[in-house]
CSV table of C-alpha atoms and ligand atoms in Angstrom, one decimal:
chain,number,residue,atom,x,y,z
M,1,ASP,CA,-15.0,-325.6,-249.5
M,2,GLN,CA,-15.9,-326.2,-245.9
M,3,ALA,CA,-12.3,-326.5,-244.7
M,4,ASP,CA,-11.3,-323.2,-246.3
M,5,GLU,CA,-14.4,-321.5,-244.7
M,6,ILE,CA,-13.4,-322.7,-241.3
M,7,ARG,CA,-9.9,-321.1,-241.6
M,8,VAL,CA,-11.6,-317.8,-242.6
M,9,THR,CA,-13.5,-317.5,-239.4
M,10,PRO,CA,-10.6,-316.7,-237.0
M,11,LYS,CA,-9.5,-313.9,-239.3
M,12,VAL,CA,-12.8,-312.3,-239.2
M,13,LYS,CA,-12.8,-312.4,-235.6
M,14,GLU,CA,-9.3,-310.9,-235.2
M,15,ASN,CA,-10.4,-307.2,-235.8
M,16,LYS,CA,-13.3,-307.6,-233.3
M,17,LEU,CA,-13.4,-306.5,-229.7
M,18,ASP,CA,-13.2,-309.2,-227.0
M,19,PRO,CA,-16.8,-310.5,-226.3
M,20,ASN,CA,-17.1,-309.0,-222.8
M,21,THR,CA,-16.0,-305.5,-224.0
M,22,GLN,CA,-18.4,-305.7,-227.0
M,23,TYR,CA,-21.1,-306.7,-224.5
M,24,ALA,CA,-20.4,-304.0,-222.1
M,25,ASN,CA,-20.3,-301.4,-225.0
M,26,GLU,CA,-23.6,-302.5,-226.4
M,27,ARG,CA,-25.5,-303.4,-223.4
M,28,GLY,CA,-23.7,-302.1,-220.4
M,29,SER,CA,-26.4,-299.6,-219.5
M,30,ASP,CA,-29.3,-301.9,-220.2
M,31,LYS,CA,-31.5,-303.5,-217.6
M,32,ASP,CA,-30.8,-307.2,-216.9
M,33,HIS,CA,-32.9,-309.7,-218.9
M,34,LEU,CA,-34.6,-312.3,-217.0
M,35,TYR,CA,-36.9,-315.2,-218.3
M,36,ILE,CA,-39.5,-316.4,-216.2
M,37,VAL,CA,-41.9,-319.4,-216.6
M,38,VAL,CA,-45.3,-319.5,-214.9
M,39,ILE,CA,-46.3,-322.8,-213.5
M,40,GLY,CA,-49.2,-324.2,-211.5
M,41,HIS,CA,-52.3,-326.2,-211.5
M,42,VAL,CA,-55.0,-325.5,-214.2
M,43,ASP,CA,-57.2,-322.8,-212.9
M,44,ALA,CA,-54.9,-321.6,-210.3
M,45,GLY,CA,-55.3,-318.2,-212.0
M,46,LYS,CA,-52.0,-317.9,-214.0
M,47,SER,CA,-53.4,-316.2,-217.0
M,48,THR,CA,-55.4,-313.8,-215.0
M,49,LEU,CA,-52.6,-312.9,-212.8
M,50,MET,CA,-50.2,-312.2,-215.6
M,51,GLY,CA,-52.7,-310.5,-217.7
M,52,ARG,CA,-53.5,-308.2,-214.7
M,53,LEU,CA,-49.9,-307.6,-214.0
M,54,LEU,CA,-49.3,-306.6,-217.6
M,55,CYS,CA,-52.2,-304.2,-217.4
M,56,GLU,CA,-51.0,-302.6,-214.1
M,57,LEU,CA,-47.7,-302.1,-215.7
M,58,GLY,CA,-49.2,-300.3,-218.7
M,59,GLU,CA,-48.1,-303.0,-221.2
M,60,VAL,CA,-51.6,-303.1,-222.6
M,61,SER,CA,-53.4,-300.3,-224.3
M,62,GLN,CA,-56.6,-298.9,-222.9
M,63,ARG,CA,-58.3,-299.6,-226.3
M,64,THR,CA,-57.4,-303.3,-226.0
M,65,LEU,CA,-58.5,-303.5,-222.5
M,66,HIS,CA,-61.8,-301.8,-223.4
M,67,LYS,CA,-62.3,-304.3,-226.2
M,68,TYR,CA,-61.8,-307.3,-223.9
M,69,GLU,CA,-64.0,-305.7,-221.2
M,70,GLN,CA,-66.9,-305.4,-223.6
M,71,GLU,CA,-66.4,-308.9,-225.2
M,72,SER,CA,-66.1,-310.5,-221.8
M,73,LYS,CA,-69.2,-308.7,-220.6
M,74,LYS,CA,-71.1,-310.0,-223.5
M,75,ILE,CA,-70.3,-313.6,-222.6
M,76,GLY,CA,-71.0,-313.0,-219.0
M,77,LYS,CA,-67.4,-313.9,-217.9
M,78,GLN,CA,-65.8,-310.5,-217.1
M,79,SER,CA,-63.0,-312.0,-215.2
M,80,PHE,CA,-61.7,-313.5,-218.5
M,81,MET,CA,-60.6,-310.2,-219.8
M,82,TYR,CA,-57.2,-310.3,-218.1
M,83,ALA,CA,-56.6,-313.8,-219.2
M,84,TRP,CA,-57.1,-312.8,-222.9
M,85,VAL,CA,-54.6,-310.0,-222.6
M,86,LEU,CA,-51.9,-312.5,-222.3
M,87,ASP,CA,-52.8,-314.5,-225.3
M,88,GLU,CA,-53.0,-311.3,-227.3
M,89,THR,CA,-49.6,-309.9,-226.3
M,90,GLY,CA,-48.1,-313.2,-226.9
M,91,GLU,CA,-49.5,-313.3,-230.4
M,92,GLU,CA,-48.9,-309.8,-231.3
M,93,ARG,CA,-45.2,-310.0,-230.3
M,94,VAL,CA,-44.5,-312.9,-232.6
M,95,ARG,CA,-46.6,-311.7,-235.4
M,96,GLY,CA,-47.3,-314.8,-237.4
M,97,ILE,CA,-44.1,-316.4,-236.6
M,98,THR,CA,-45.0,-319.7,-235.0
M,99,MET,CA,-42.8,-320.1,-231.9
M,100,ASP,CA,-43.3,-322.9,-229.5
M,101,VAL,CA,-43.4,-320.4,-226.8
M,102,GLY,CA,-45.5,-317.2,-226.8
M,103,ARG,CA,-44.0,-314.3,-225.1
M,104,ALA,CA,-45.0,-311.1,-223.3
M,105,GLN,CA,-42.7,-308.7,-221.6
M,106,PHE,CA,-42.6,-306.3,-218.8
M,107,GLU,CA,-40.0,-304.3,-216.8
M,108,THR,CA,-39.3,-304.0,-213.2
M,109,LYS,CA,-36.9,-301.3,-211.6
M,110,THR,CA,-33.8,-303.4,-212.6
M,111,LYS,CA,-35.0,-305.9,-215.1
M,112,ARG,CA,-36.5,-306.6,-218.4
M,113,VAL,CA,-38.6,-309.7,-217.9
M,114,THR,CA,-39.8,-312.1,-220.5
M,115,ILE,CA,-42.7,-314.4,-219.6
M,116,LEU,CA,-42.1,-317.7,-221.3
M,117,ASP,CA,-45.1,-319.6,-222.6
M,118,ALA,CA,-48.6,-318.4,-222.7
M,119,PRO,CA,-50.3,-320.2,-219.8
M,120,GLY,CA,-53.9,-321.0,-219.8
M,121,HIS,CA,-53.9,-323.0,-223.0
M,122,ALA,CA,-55.7,-326.3,-222.9
M,123,ASP,CA,-52.6,-328.5,-223.3
M,124,PHE,CA,-50.3,-326.7,-221.0
M,125,ILE,CA,-47.5,-329.1,-220.2
M,126,PRO,CA,-45.8,-329.3,-223.7
M,127,ASN,CA,-45.7,-325.6,-223.8
M,128,MET,CA,-44.4,-325.4,-220.2
M,129,ILE,CA,-41.6,-327.9,-221.0
M,130,THR,CA,-40.4,-325.6,-223.7
M,131,GLY,CA,-40.8,-322.7,-221.4
M,132,ALA,CA,-39.1,-324.4,-218.5
M,133,GLY,CA,-36.2,-325.4,-220.5
M,134,GLN,CA,-35.3,-321.8,-221.2
M,135,ALA,CA,-36.3,-320.3,-217.9
M,136,ASP,CA,-34.0,-318.6,-215.3
M,137,VAL,CA,-36.6,-318.5,-212.6
M,138,ALA,CA,-40.1,-319.8,-212.1
M,139,LEU,CA,-43.3,-318.3,-210.8
M,140,LEU,CA,-45.6,-320.9,-209.1
M,141,VAL,CA,-49.2,-319.9,-208.9
M,142,VAL,CA,-51.3,-321.7,-206.3
M,143,ASP,CA,-55.1,-321.2,-205.7
M,144,ALA,CA,-55.7,-320.2,-202.0
M,145,THR,CA,-59.4,-321.0,-202.2
M,146,ARG,CA,-60.4,-323.6,-199.6
M,147,GLY,CA,-60.5,-327.1,-201.2
M,148,GLU,CA,-58.8,-325.8,-204.4
M,149,PHE,CA,-55.3,-325.5,-203.1
M,150,GLU,CA,-55.7,-329.1,-201.8
M,151,SER,CA,-57.0,-330.5,-205.1
M,152,GLY,CA,-54.1,-328.9,-207.0
M,153,PHE,CA,-51.5,-330.1,-204.5
M,154,ASP,CA,-52.5,-333.3,-202.9
M,155,PHE,CA,-54.8,-335.1,-205.1
M,156,GLY,CA,-52.9,-335.7,-208.4
M,157,GLY,CA,-52.8,-331.9,-209.2
M,158,GLN,CA,-50.1,-330.4,-211.3
M,159,THR,CA,-48.6,-328.2,-208.6
M,160,ARG,CA,-46.1,-330.8,-207.5
M,161,GLU,CA,-45.4,-332.0,-211.0
M,162,HIS,CA,-44.6,-328.5,-212.3
M,163,ALA,CA,-42.4,-327.6,-209.4
M,164,LEU,CA,-40.3,-330.9,-209.6
M,165,LEU,CA,-40.1,-330.4,-213.4
M,166,VAL,CA,-38.7,-327.0,-213.2
M,167,ARG,CA,-36.3,-327.9,-210.4
M,168,SER,CA,-35.0,-330.9,-212.2
M,169,LEU,CA,-34.4,-328.6,-215.3
M,170,GLY,CA,-32.1,-326.5,-213.2
M,171,VAL,CA,-34.4,-323.7,-212.1
M,172,SER,CA,-33.5,-322.9,-208.5
M,173,GLN,CA,-35.2,-319.6,-207.7
M,174,LEU,CA,-38.9,-319.5,-207.2
M,175,ALA,CA,-41.6,-317.0,-206.4
M,176,VAL,CA,-44.9,-318.6,-205.1
M,177,ALA,CA,-48.0,-316.5,-205.6
M,178,VAL,CA,-50.5,-317.5,-203.0
M,179,ASN,CA,-53.3,-316.4,-205.3
M,180,LYS,CA,-57.0,-315.8,-205.0
M,181,LEU,CA,-56.5,-315.0,-201.3
M,182,ASP,CA,-59.5,-312.7,-201.7
M,183,THR,CA,-61.7,-315.9,-201.6
M,184,ALA,CA,-60.4,-316.6,-198.2
M,185,ASN,CA,-60.8,-313.0,-196.9
M,186,TRP,CA,-57.1,-312.5,-196.8
M,187,SER,CA,-56.7,-314.9,-193.8
M,188,GLN,CA,-53.1,-315.2,-192.5
M,189,GLU,CA,-54.1,-318.5,-191.2
M,190,ARG,CA,-54.9,-319.7,-194.6
M,191,PHE,CA,-51.7,-318.3,-196.0
M,192,SER,CA,-49.6,-319.9,-193.3
M,193,GLU,CA,-51.3,-323.2,-193.8
M,194,ILE,CA,-50.5,-323.2,-197.5
M,195,THR,CA,-46.9,-322.0,-197.2
M,196,LYS,CA,-46.2,-324.5,-194.6
M,197,LYS,CA,-47.3,-327.5,-196.8
M,198,LEU,CA,-45.4,-326.0,-199.8
M,199,LYS,CA,-42.3,-325.3,-197.9
M,200,ALA,CA,-41.9,-328.9,-196.8
M,201,PHE,CA,-42.6,-330.1,-200.3
M,202,LEU,CA,-40.3,-327.7,-202.1
M,203,LYS,CA,-37.5,-328.4,-199.8
M,204,GLN,CA,-37.8,-332.0,-200.6
M,205,ALA,CA,-37.9,-331.1,-204.4
M,206,GLY,CA,-34.5,-329.5,-203.9
M,207,PHE,CA,-35.3,-325.9,-203.5
M,208,LYS,CA,-33.5,-323.9,-200.9
M,209,ASP,CA,-35.7,-322.1,-198.4
M,210,SER,CA,-33.8,-318.9,-199.1
M,211,ASP,CA,-34.5,-319.1,-202.8
M,212,VAL,CA,-38.3,-319.3,-202.5
M,213,THR,CA,-40.4,-316.2,-201.7
M,214,TYR,CA,-44.2,-316.5,-200.9
M,215,VAL,CA,-46.5,-313.6,-201.8
M,216,PRO,CA,-50.2,-313.4,-200.9
M,217,CYS,CA,-52.1,-311.9,-203.7
M,218,SER,CA,-55.1,-311.8,-206.0
M,219,GLY,CA,-54.7,-311.7,-209.8
M,220,LEU,CA,-58.3,-310.8,-210.1
M,221,THR,CA,-58.3,-307.7,-207.9
M,222,GLY,CA,-54.8,-306.9,-208.6
M,223,GLU,CA,-54.0,-306.9,-204.8
M,224,ASN,CA,-50.2,-306.9,-204.0
M,225,LEU,CA,-49.0,-307.6,-207.6
M,226,VAL,CA,-47.5,-304.1,-208.4
M,227,LYS,CA,-48.5,-301.7,-205.8
M,228,PRO,CA,-48.0,-302.3,-202.0
M,229,PRO,CA,-50.9,-304.0,-200.3
M,230,ALA,CA,-54.0,-301.9,-199.6
M,231,GLU,CA,-56.5,-304.5,-198.5
M,232,ALA,CA,-57.2,-303.8,-194.7
M,233,GLU,CA,-57.3,-307.5,-193.9
M,234,LEU,CA,-54.0,-308.1,-195.5
M,235,ILE,CA,-52.0,-305.2,-194.2
M,236,LYS,CA,-53.0,-306.2,-190.7
M,237,TRP,CA,-50.4,-309.1,-190.9
M,238,TYR,CA,-48.4,-308.7,-194.2
M,239,SER,CA,-45.8,-306.0,-194.7
M,240,GLY,CA,-43.6,-307.9,-197.2
M,241,PRO,CA,-42.9,-307.3,-201.0
M,242,SER,CA,-45.3,-307.2,-203.8
M,243,LEU,CA,-45.0,-309.8,-206.6
M,244,LEU,CA,-43.3,-307.3,-208.8
M,245,ASP,CA,-40.7,-306.6,-206.0
M,246,VAL,CA,-40.0,-310.2,-205.7
M,247,VAL,CA,-39.5,-310.6,-209.4
M,248,ASP,CA,-37.1,-307.5,-209.2
M,249,LYS,CA,-35.1,-309.2,-206.6
M,250,PHE,CA,-34.4,-312.4,-208.5
M,251,ASN,CA,-30.7,-313.1,-209.2
M,252,VAL,CA,-30.1,-313.0,-212.9
M,253,PRO,CA,-27.9,-315.8,-214.1
M,254,GLU,CA,-24.6,-314.8,-215.8
M,255,ARG,CA,-24.8,-314.6,-219.6
M,256,PRO,CA,-21.8,-316.5,-220.9
M,257,VAL,CA,-21.0,-314.2,-223.8
M,258,SER,CA,-17.3,-315.2,-224.0
M,259,LYS,CA,-18.0,-318.9,-224.5
M,260,PRO,CA,-18.3,-320.4,-227.9
M,261,LEU,CA,-21.5,-319.7,-229.9
M,262,ARG,CA,-24.4,-322.0,-229.4
M,263,LEU,CA,-27.8,-320.8,-230.7
M,264,SER,CA,-30.7,-323.4,-230.4
M,265,VAL,CA,-33.1,-323.1,-233.3
M,266,ASN,CA,-36.8,-323.0,-232.4
M,267,ASP,CA,-38.2,-321.9,-235.8
M,268,VAL,CA,-37.2,-322.0,-239.4
M,269,TYR,CA,-39.0,-319.9,-242.0
M,270,LYS,CA,-38.9,-318.1,-245.3
M,271,GLY,CA,-37.9,-314.5,-244.8
M,272,THR,CA,-38.4,-311.7,-247.2
M,273,GLY,CA,-35.0,-311.2,-248.9
M,274,SER,CA,-32.4,-313.8,-249.9
M,275,GLY,CA,-31.7,-316.8,-247.7
M,276,PHE,CA,-34.1,-317.9,-244.9
M,277,CYS,CA,-34.5,-317.2,-241.3
M,278,VAL,CA,-34.0,-319.3,-238.2
M,279,ALA,CA,-35.2,-318.0,-234.8
M,280,GLY,CA,-33.8,-319.2,-231.6
M,281,ARG,CA,-32.2,-318.3,-228.3
M,282,ILE,CA,-28.4,-317.6,-228.0
M,283,GLU,CA,-27.4,-319.9,-225.1
M,284,ASN,CA,-23.6,-319.1,-225.2
M,285,GLY,CA,-21.4,-316.6,-226.8
M,286,LEU,CA,-22.4,-313.9,-229.3
M,287,ILE,CA,-23.2,-313.7,-233.0
M,288,ASN,CA,-22.1,-310.9,-235.4
M,289,LYS,CA,-23.5,-310.1,-238.7
M,290,GLY,CA,-21.2,-311.7,-241.4
M,291,ASP,CA,-20.1,-314.6,-239.1
M,292,LYS,CA,-19.7,-318.1,-240.3
M,293,VAL,CA,-21.6,-320.6,-238.3
M,294,LEU,CA,-21.8,-324.4,-238.3
M,295,VAL,CA,-25.2,-325.8,-238.6
M,296,CYS,CA,-25.4,-328.9,-236.3
M,297,PRO,CA,-25.8,-331.9,-236.1
M,298,THR,CA,-25.3,-331.9,-239.9
M,299,LYS,CA,-22.2,-329.7,-239.8
M,300,GLU,CA,-22.9,-327.5,-242.8
M,301,MET,CA,-21.4,-324.0,-242.9
M,302,ALA,CA,-23.7,-321.0,-243.2
M,303,GLU,CA,-23.2,-317.3,-243.2
M,304,VAL,CA,-25.1,-314.9,-241.0
M,305,ARG,CA,-26.6,-312.2,-243.3
M,306,ASN,CA,-28.7,-310.4,-240.9
M,307,ILE,CA,-29.7,-310.6,-237.2
M,308,SER,CA,-32.9,-309.2,-235.6
M,309,ILE,CA,-34.2,-309.0,-232.1
M,310,ASN,CA,-37.9,-308.3,-231.7
M,311,GLU,CA,-38.1,-307.3,-235.5
M,312,MET,CA,-35.3,-304.8,-235.0
M,313,THR,CA,-32.1,-305.2,-237.0
M,314,THR,CA,-28.9,-305.4,-235.1
M,315,ASN,CA,-25.2,-306.0,-235.9
M,316,VAL,CA,-24.6,-308.2,-232.8
M,317,ALA,CA,-26.5,-310.4,-230.5
M,318,PHE,CA,-25.5,-312.0,-227.2
M,319,ALA,CA,-26.1,-315.0,-225.0
M,320,GLY,CA,-29.5,-314.6,-223.5
M,321,ASP,CA,-31.1,-313.0,-226.6
M,322,GLN,CA,-34.0,-314.5,-228.5
M,323,VAL,CA,-33.0,-313.6,-232.1
M,324,SER,CA,-34.0,-314.1,-235.7
M,325,VAL,CA,-31.1,-314.6,-238.1
M,326,THR,CA,-31.0,-314.7,-241.9
M,327,LEU,CA,-28.7,-317.5,-243.1
M,328,THR,CA,-27.2,-318.1,-246.6
M,329,GLY,CA,-24.9,-320.8,-247.9
M,330,VAL,CA,-27.1,-323.6,-246.7
M,331,ASP,CA,-30.5,-325.1,-247.9
M,332,MET,CA,-33.5,-324.3,-245.8
M,333,GLN,CA,-34.5,-327.9,-246.0
M,334,ASN,CA,-31.3,-328.9,-244.2
M,335,VAL,CA,-32.1,-326.8,-241.1
M,336,SER,CA,-34.7,-328.0,-238.5
M,337,VAL,CA,-36.2,-327.0,-235.2
M,338,GLY,CA,-33.9,-328.5,-232.6
M,339,TYR,CA,-30.7,-327.7,-234.5
M,340,VAL,CA,-27.9,-325.7,-233.1
M,341,LEU,CA,-25.8,-323.0,-234.8
M,342,SER,CA,-22.4,-323.5,-233.4
M,343,ASP,CA,-18.9,-321.9,-233.3
M,344,PRO,CA,-17.2,-323.6,-236.3
M,345,ILE,CA,-14.0,-324.2,-234.3
M,346,GLN,CA,-15.3,-325.1,-230.9
M,347,GLN,CA,-18.1,-327.2,-231.9
M,348,VAL,CA,-21.1,-328.3,-230.1
M,349,PRO,CA,-21.0,-332.0,-229.2
M,350,VAL,CA,-23.2,-334.2,-231.5
M,351,ALA,CA,-24.2,-337.7,-230.0
M,352,THR,CA,-26.7,-340.4,-229.9
M,353,ARG,CA,-25.8,-341.7,-226.3
M,354,PHE,CA,-25.6,-339.6,-223.1
M,355,GLU,CA,-26.1,-340.0,-219.4
M,356,ALA,CA,-28.7,-338.0,-217.4
M,357,ARG,CA,-29.5,-337.5,-213.8
M,358,ILE,CA,-33.3,-337.6,-213.8
M,359,VAL,CA,-36.1,-337.2,-211.5
M,360,VAL,CA,-38.9,-339.7,-212.3
M,361,PHE,CA,-42.5,-338.6,-211.7
M,362,ASN,CA,-46.0,-339.5,-212.9
M,363,ILE,CA,-45.4,-343.0,-214.2
M,364,LYS,CA,-47.8,-345.9,-214.4
M,365,VAL,CA,-45.3,-348.6,-215.3
M,366,PRO,CA,-41.8,-348.5,-213.8
M,367,ILE,CA,-38.9,-347.6,-216.0
M,368,THR,CA,-36.8,-350.7,-216.9
M,369,LYS,CA,-33.9,-351.2,-219.3
M,370,GLY,CA,-35.0,-350.6,-223.0
M,371,PHE,CA,-37.9,-348.4,-221.9
M,372,PRO,CA,-38.9,-346.3,-225.0
M,373,VAL,CA,-39.5,-342.5,-224.4
M,374,LEU,CA,-39.8,-339.2,-226.4
M,375,ILE,CA,-37.0,-337.0,-225.3
M,376,HIS,CA,-37.6,-333.2,-225.4
M,377,HIS,CA,-34.4,-331.2,-225.6
M,378,GLN,CA,-35.0,-327.5,-226.2
M,379,SER,CA,-37.4,-327.5,-229.1
M,380,LEU,CA,-36.4,-330.9,-230.3
M,381,VAL,CA,-38.6,-334.0,-229.9
M,382,GLU,CA,-36.9,-337.3,-230.8
M,383,SER,CA,-37.6,-341.0,-229.9
M,384,ALA,CA,-35.2,-342.6,-227.7
M,385,HIS,CA,-34.6,-345.5,-225.3
M,386,ILE,CA,-33.3,-345.7,-221.8
M,387,VAL,CA,-30.6,-348.3,-222.5
M,388,LYS,CA,-29.0,-348.4,-218.9
M,389,LEU,CA,-30.1,-347.8,-215.4
M,390,LYS,CA,-26.8,-346.9,-213.9
M,391,SER,CA,-27.6,-345.8,-210.4
M,392,LEU,CA,-30.3,-344.9,-208.0
M,393,LEU,CA,-29.6,-341.8,-205.8
M,394,ASN,CA,-30.9,-340.5,-202.6
M,395,LYS,CA,-33.4,-337.7,-203.5
M,396,SER,CA,-32.1,-335.1,-201.1
M,397,THR,CA,-28.5,-335.8,-200.7
M,398,GLY,CA,-27.7,-337.2,-204.1
M,399,GLU,CA,-25.7,-340.0,-202.6
M,400,LEU,CA,-25.5,-343.4,-204.3
M,401,VAL,CA,-28.4,-345.7,-203.0
M,402,LYS,CA,-27.9,-348.6,-205.4
M,403,LYS,CA,-25.8,-349.4,-208.4
M,404,LYS,CA,-27.6,-350.8,-211.6
M,405,PRO,CA,-31.2,-350.8,-210.1
M,406,ARG,CA,-33.7,-353.2,-212.0
M,407,CYS,CA,-36.4,-350.6,-212.2
M,408,LEU,CA,-37.2,-346.9,-211.4
M,409,GLY,CA,-40.5,-345.9,-209.8
M,410,ASN,CA,-42.3,-342.6,-209.1
M,411,ASN,CA,-40.3,-339.9,-207.4
M,412,CYS,CA,-36.9,-341.5,-207.5
M,413,VAL,CA,-33.7,-339.8,-208.7
M,414,ALA,CA,-31.4,-341.8,-210.8
M,415,VAL,CA,-28.6,-341.8,-213.5
M,416,VAL,CA,-29.5,-343.4,-216.7
M,417,GLU,CA,-28.1,-343.7,-220.1
M,418,ILE,CA,-30.3,-342.7,-223.0
M,419,GLU,CA,-29.9,-343.5,-226.7
M,420,VAL,CA,-31.6,-341.3,-229.2
M,421,CYS,CA,-32.5,-342.7,-232.7
M,422,ARG,CA,-30.6,-339.9,-234.5
M,423,PRO,CA,-27.6,-337.8,-233.6
M,424,ILE,CA,-28.5,-334.5,-231.8
M,425,CYS,CA,-26.5,-331.6,-230.3
M,426,VAL,CA,-26.2,-332.0,-226.6
M,427,GLU,CA,-24.0,-330.5,-223.9
M,428,ARG,CA,-23.3,-331.4,-220.3
M,429,TYR,CA,-25.4,-329.2,-218.0
M,430,LYS,CA,-22.2,-328.0,-216.4
M,431,ASP,CA,-21.0,-326.7,-219.6
M,432,VAL,CA,-24.0,-325.2,-221.2
M,433,LYS,CA,-27.0,-325.2,-218.9
M,434,GLU,CA,-29.8,-324.7,-221.6
M,435,LEU,CA,-28.5,-327.6,-223.7
M,436,GLY,CA,-27.9,-329.8,-220.8
M,437,ARG,CA,-31.5,-330.1,-219.7
M,438,VAL,CA,-33.7,-332.9,-221.0
M,439,MET,CA,-37.3,-334.1,-220.5
M,440,LEU,CA,-38.7,-337.6,-221.0
M,441,ARG,CA,-42.3,-338.1,-222.1
M,442,VAL,CA,-44.5,-341.1,-222.8
M,443,GLY,CA,-48.0,-341.1,-224.1
M,444,GLY,CA,-48.6,-337.4,-223.7
M,445,SER,CA,-47.3,-337.2,-220.1
M,446,THR,CA,-44.0,-336.1,-218.6
M,447,ILE,CA,-42.4,-339.0,-216.8
M,448,ALA,CA,-39.1,-337.6,-216.0
M,449,ALA,CA,-36.8,-334.6,-216.3
M,450,GLY,CA,-33.1,-334.1,-215.7
M,451,LEU,CA,-29.7,-332.8,-216.5
M,452,ILE,CA,-27.1,-334.2,-218.9
M,453,THR,CA,-24.1,-335.4,-216.9
M,454,ASN,CA,-22.0,-337.1,-219.5
M,455,ILE,CA,-21.8,-337.5,-223.3
M,456,VAL,CA,-21.1,-341.2,-224.1
M,457,ASN,CA,-20.5,-341.0,-227.8
M,458,THR,CA,-19.7,-338.2,-230.2
O,1,GDP,P1,-55.2,-320.6,-215.4
O,1,GDP,O1,-55.8,-321.8,-215.8
O,1,GDP,O2,-54.2,-320.9,-214.2
O,1,GDP,O3,-54.5,-319.7,-216.4
O,1,GDP,O4,-56.4,-319.8,-214.6
O,1,GDP,P2,-57.2,-318.5,-215.1
O,1,GDP,O5,-56.4,-317.3,-215.1
O,1,GDP,O6,-57.9,-319.0,-216.4
O,1,GDP,O7,-58.3,-318.5,-213.9
O,1,GDP,C1,-59.3,-319.5,-213.6
O,1,GDP,C2,-60.5,-319.0,-212.9
O,1,GDP,O8,-60.2,-318.4,-211.7
O,1,GDP,C3,-61.2,-317.9,-213.7
O,1,GDP,O9,-62.6,-318.0,-213.6
O,1,GDP,C4,-60.7,-316.6,-212.9
O,1,GDP,O10,-61.6,-315.6,-213.2
O,1,GDP,C5,-60.6,-317.1,-211.6
O,1,GDP,N1,-59.6,-316.2,-210.9
O,1,GDP,C6,-58.3,-316.0,-211.2
O,1,GDP,N2,-57.7,-315.3,-210.3
O,1,GDP,C7,-58.5,-315.0,-209.4
O,1,GDP,C8,-58.4,-314.3,-208.1
O,1,GDP,O11,-57.4,-313.8,-207.8
O,1,GDP,N3,-59.4,-314.3,-207.3
O,1,GDP,C9,-60.6,-314.9,-207.7
O,1,GDP,N4,-61.6,-314.8,-206.8
O,1,GDP,N5,-60.7,-315.6,-208.8
O,1,GDP,C10,-59.7,-315.7,-209.7
């Protein structure tokens, strides 16, 4: 029975190395792994830029590239060939497994980088949310073309919303690609005009100046993505890093391998052998083949029969890894997207009520007590209500402005209490970052995002 199984777990762990040693043995010589989400207004050139980057880095075969070149010529849109690259790699890597987030990978000198979500999809925001919820850092792409930067930034564009969203989800390091600068003849004046506006805004959004790097580039021509700049007009005034250098210089967040296991499930599917598979990211701790894990919030015991990373079988996987594990001892029907596989002893909190510090944006009707929302928490989407407006905070200092405000309008920062219709696995942001981020959506648009500060009931 369950109690017996719980007692077994520590014994299994006794003969094992301590998690940090195990990690050092297995991965000590590996490059650091970094997850990056690409954000920006539609048509800013995100797909083209990432596609071109992957090509320049040799992540795409000549054959594939040739195929796209032919196809894109045929439809008279040759510039699309790079954008397709990204969709294709995303698809190939996951091979039929439907993940919410498509992935492509590349390497820098010191890092293995995973691009979260395949940008360029029509309905970008929901994908981006999933991506942003898992990201370590973000790449903001802006279109430097005269008039285009302005429409993406000033007039209801997504530049501001995306930047606020990732910041309120805990992402603090940002690379800004000032893209399509070829259309402005690599003008330094245009570059400065854009960076000046962005600097003011990003500071207000909570990014430190020292954590943001601006890179003039062109995804289409490949200028300043991987190789040092060559364009005569650009080298006249720019001697800074290429986009790849900036990515290489990002700080990698610490992977908490010695904390209790938390694996957030983002896919459940029938495997080939016995049992079934769940795919997801290990947020905390590590998982060994043969481990007993607690499926939460339902709290059923399961055994890990097999672990694979990128289709390769492994005996152990660590915090930061996106894995696929085969489970036995529990029914496939009883595991869903949004569940967490937890350490059986130090369990993930399960709750229906929690407090979050949120940033509100993009709302037509102010938020009042009882306001219904959909909460997005990792891959989970669940209906919920804002049951209490606890306090309104100063946007830049975080100081208390008002207790129990009557309503919350655009751009305010507030602490609210949220009640979810069913128990879910949540953590405080300060305990487990990835399980402490939450987004609120209404009628297809994101109205707020924030961090879980307190769990009210468990
Ligand atoms: P996304 O919606 O942000 O993914 O943007 P796309 O990558 O689909 O690009 C939108 C349009 O801008 C396409 O027509 C691209 O060919 C064009 N484009 C992208 N990058 C550049 C660039 O660096 N320079 C120029 N001139 N055009 C670009």
